[in-house]
Amino acid sequence: MHVDLICHPDTPARSVERIRATFAPSGYRPTMLEYRVFASGGLAVPTPGRVERSGELWKTTCFELFTREVPDDSYFEFNFSPSRAWAAYRFDSYRKGMRDLPLAPPKIDFWSDVTGCSLRVALDLIAPWTGPSRSGLSAVIEEVDGTKSYWALANPNPEKPDFHHPDCFAIELPPLV
């Protein structure tokens, strides 16, 4: 499935035209993600390195996935950087009870060209549920001049970006069979 992310109105991008995400859920929840940033240049991206767990990736360019079982309040957050650093957390409810989620390192590929950049993730996640679920995709994009734009499937809070907001979990997935 292909979806376009929407830039939060209070954080306009200067050189980013759009972000398209490809989301491929399967018996696992989800297993493959690709984010394609269409930009006229000037993106600040960390230098690719080793795949390793790290924190505070959202402080610069990074791509995110949120997923939860319906109607449960607990959810998972995953962050992926062009540097190939990653993070995975579990929350008990909206921004509460955050802790590291044990997970095998994902496979992260990043490349850029004159039209922008792409990040592809293969995530080995076996969700602990079989019922319907909801997921959200988002991105923080930093440009070389320091401009940061925040992109998501939905922007329910008009005052500031909030990827944890339940309305950002805009993709509904059916129960596993």
CSV table of C-alpha atoms in Angstrom, one decimal:
chain,number,residue,atom,x,y,z
A,1,MET,CA,0.0,0.0,0.0
A,2,HIS,CA,1.3,3.5,-0.9
A,3,VAL,CA,0.3,6.5,1.2
A,4,ASP,CA,1.4,10.2,1.1
A,5,LEU,CA,2.4,11.9,4.4
A,6,ILE,CA,1.1,15.3,5.1
A,7,CYS,CA,3.3,18.1,6.4
A,8,HIS,CA,2.1,19.7,9.6
A,9,PRO,CA,0.9,23.3,8.8
A,10,ASP,CA,3.1,24.9,11.5
A,11,THR,CA,6.3,23.3,10.2
A,12,PRO,CA,6.5,24.0,6.5
A,13,ALA,CA,9.3,22.5,4.5
A,14,ARG,CA,11.5,24.6,2.2
A,15,SER,CA,12.8,22.0,-0.2
A,16,VAL,CA,10.6,18.9,0.5
A,17,GLU,CA,7.8,18.6,-2.0
A,18,ARG,CA,6.2,15.4,-0.7
A,19,ILE,CA,6.9,12.1,1.2
A,20,ARG,CA,5.4,8.8,0.0
A,21,ALA,CA,5.5,5.7,2.2
A,22,THR,CA,5.1,2.2,1.0
A,23,PHE,CA,3.7,-0.1,3.8
A,24,ALA,CA,3.7,-3.8,3.3
A,25,PRO,CA,2.1,-5.7,6.3
A,26,SER,CA,1.8,-9.4,6.3
A,27,GLY,CA,1.5,-12.2,8.9
A,28,TYR,CA,3.9,-10.0,10.8
A,29,ARG,CA,2.8,-6.5,11.6
A,30,PRO,CA,4.3,-4.8,9.3
A,31,THR,CA,7.4,-6.2,7.7
A,32,MET,CA,8.5,-3.8,5.1
A,33,LEU,CA,8.5,0.0,5.0
A,34,GLU,CA,9.9,2.4,2.5
A,35,TYR,CA,9.9,6.2,2.7
A,36,ARG,CA,10.6,8.3,-0.4
A,37,VAL,CA,11.3,12.0,0.2
A,38,PHE,CA,10.9,14.1,-3.0
A,39,ALA,CA,13.0,17.2,-2.5
A,40,SER,CA,14.8,19.8,-4.5
A,41,GLY,CA,18.0,19.4,-2.4
A,42,GLY,CA,19.3,20.7,0.9
A,43,LEU,CA,18.4,17.8,3.2
A,44,ALA,CA,20.4,17.2,6.4
A,45,VAL,CA,20.9,13.5,6.6
A,46,PRO,CA,23.3,11.7,9.0
A,47,THR,CA,26.1,9.7,7.4
A,48,PRO,CA,25.2,6.0,7.1
A,49,GLY,CA,27.0,3.8,9.6
A,50,ARG,CA,26.4,0.5,11.4
A,51,VAL,CA,22.9,-0.7,12.2
A,52,GLU,CA,22.7,0.0,15.9
A,53,ARG,CA,20.1,0.9,18.5
A,54,SER,CA,20.2,4.5,19.6
A,55,GLY,CA,18.0,7.2,21.2
A,56,GLU,CA,16.6,10.7,20.3
A,57,LEU,CA,16.7,10.0,16.6
A,58,TRP,CA,13.8,12.4,16.1
A,59,LYS,CA,16.2,15.4,16.7
A,60,THR,CA,17.1,15.2,13.0
A,61,THR,CA,15.9,13.5,9.9
A,62,CYS,CA,14.3,10.2,10.9
A,63,PHE,CA,11.3,8.0,9.8
A,64,GLU,CA,8.8,6.5,12.2
A,65,LEU,CA,6.2,3.8,12.6
A,66,PHE,CA,3.5,3.5,15.3
A,67,THR,CA,1.3,0.5,15.6
A,68,ARG,CA,-1.3,-0.8,18.1
A,69,GLU,CA,-4.0,-3.4,18.5
A,70,VAL,CA,-7.6,-2.1,18.4
A,71,PRO,CA,-9.0,-1.1,20.9
A,72,ASP,CA,-6.0,-1.4,23.2
A,73,ASP,CA,-4.3,1.8,24.5
A,74,SER,CA,-0.8,0.3,24.4
A,75,TYR,CA,1.3,0.8,21.3
A,76,PHE,CA,4.8,0.4,19.7
A,77,GLU,CA,7.0,3.1,18.3
A,78,PHE,CA,9.8,2.5,15.9
A,79,ASN,CA,12.4,5.1,14.7
A,80,PHE,CA,14.8,4.7,11.8
A,81,SER,CA,17.6,7.0,10.8
A,82,PRO,CA,19.5,7.4,7.5
A,83,SER,CA,22.5,6.8,9.7
A,84,ARG,CA,21.1,3.2,10.1
A,85,ALA,CA,20.5,3.8,13.8
A,86,TRP,CA,17.1,2.6,15.1
A,87,ALA,CA,15.0,2.5,18.2
A,88,ALA,CA,11.9,0.6,19.3
A,89,TYR,CA,9.7,1.4,22.3
A,90,ARG,CA,6.5,0.1,23.9
A,91,PHE,CA,4.1,2.5,25.6
A,92,ASP,CA,1.3,1.5,28.0
A,93,SER,CA,-0.9,4.3,26.9
A,94,TYR,CA,-0.6,7.8,25.3
A,95,ARG,CA,3.0,8.8,26.0
A,96,LYS,CA,3.0,6.8,29.3
A,97,GLY,CA,5.0,3.8,30.4
A,98,MET,CA,7.7,4.1,27.7
A,99,ARG,CA,10.3,1.3,27.7
A,100,ASP,CA,12.7,-0.3,25.2
A,101,LEU,CA,11.1,-3.0,23.1
A,102,PRO,CA,13.3,-6.1,22.7
A,103,LEU,CA,13.7,-6.6,19.0
A,104,ALA,CA,16.3,-8.0,16.5
A,105,PRO,CA,18.0,-5.2,14.6
A,106,PRO,CA,16.1,-4.3,11.4
A,107,LYS,CA,17.7,-4.2,8.0
A,108,ILE,CA,17.9,-0.5,7.0
A,109,ASP,CA,19.0,0.8,3.5
A,110,PHE,CA,19.3,4.4,2.7
A,111,TRP,CA,20.2,6.1,-0.6
A,112,SER,CA,19.8,9.6,-2.1
A,113,ASP,CA,19.9,11.1,-5.6
A,114,VAL,CA,19.1,14.5,-7.2
A,115,THR,CA,15.3,14.0,-6.6
A,116,GLY,CA,15.5,13.3,-2.9
A,117,CYS,CA,16.2,10.2,-0.8
A,118,SER,CA,14.7,6.9,0.3
A,119,LEU,CA,14.9,4.8,3.4
A,120,ARG,CA,13.8,1.1,3.3
A,121,VAL,CA,13.3,-1.0,6.4
A,122,ALA,CA,12.8,-4.7,6.8
A,123,LEU,CA,11.4,-5.2,10.3
A,124,ASP,CA,11.2,-8.6,11.9
A,125,LEU,CA,8.3,-7.8,14.2
A,126,ILE,CA,5.9,-10.4,15.4
A,127,ALA,CA,3.0,-8.5,17.0
A,128,PRO,CA,1.6,-10.0,20.2
A,129,TRP,CA,-1.9,-9.8,18.9
A,130,THR,CA,-4.1,-11.4,16.2
A,131,GLY,CA,-7.0,-8.9,16.1
A,132,PRO,CA,-7.4,-5.7,14.1
A,133,SER,CA,-4.7,-3.1,14.4
A,134,ARG,CA,-4.0,0.5,13.4
A,135,SER,CA,-0.7,2.0,12.3
A,136,GLY,CA,0.7,5.4,11.7
A,137,LEU,CA,3.7,6.5,9.6
A,138,SER,CA,5.6,9.7,10.1
A,139,ALA,CA,8.8,11.5,9.4
A,140,VAL,CA,10.9,14.3,10.8
A,141,ILE,CA,12.9,16.0,8.0
A,142,GLU,CA,15.7,18.4,8.7
A,143,GLU,CA,17.1,20.6,6.0
A,144,VAL,CA,20.7,22.0,5.8
A,145,ASP,CA,19.5,25.4,6.9
A,146,GLY,CA,18.1,23.9,10.1
A,147,THR,CA,14.4,24.0,9.0
A,148,LYS,CA,12.5,21.0,10.4
A,149,SER,CA,9.3,19.7,9.0
A,150,TYR,CA,7.0,17.1,10.6
A,151,TRP,CA,5.1,14.7,8.3
A,152,ALA,CA,2.3,12.2,9.2
A,153,LEU,CA,-0.7,10.4,7.8
A,154,ALA,CA,-2.8,12.9,9.9
A,155,ASN,CA,-2.2,16.0,11.9
A,156,PRO,CA,-5.0,16.1,14.5
A,157,ASN,CA,-3.3,18.7,16.7
A,158,PRO,CA,-3.3,22.0,14.9
A,159,GLU,CA,-1.0,23.6,17.4
A,160,LYS,CA,2.0,21.2,17.1
A,161,PRO,CA,2.9,17.9,15.6
A,162,ASP,CA,2.0,14.9,17.7
A,163,PHE,CA,2.8,11.5,16.1
A,164,HIS,CA,1.6,9.7,19.3
A,165,HIS,CA,-1.9,11.0,19.0
A,166,PRO,CA,-4.4,8.1,18.4
A,167,ASP,CA,-5.8,9.8,15.3
A,168,CYS,CA,-2.3,9.5,13.7
A,169,PHE,CA,-2.8,5.7,13.6
A,170,ALA,CA,-4.7,6.1,10.4
A,171,ILE,CA,-4.1,2.8,8.6
A,172,GLU,CA,-6.4,0.0,9.7
A,173,LEU,CA,-5.3,-3.5,9.3
A,174,PRO,CA,-7.6,-6.5,9.5
A,175,PRO,CA,-7.2,-9.4,12.0
A,176,LEU,CA,-4.6,-12.0,11.2
A,177,VAL,CA,-6.1,-15.1,9.8
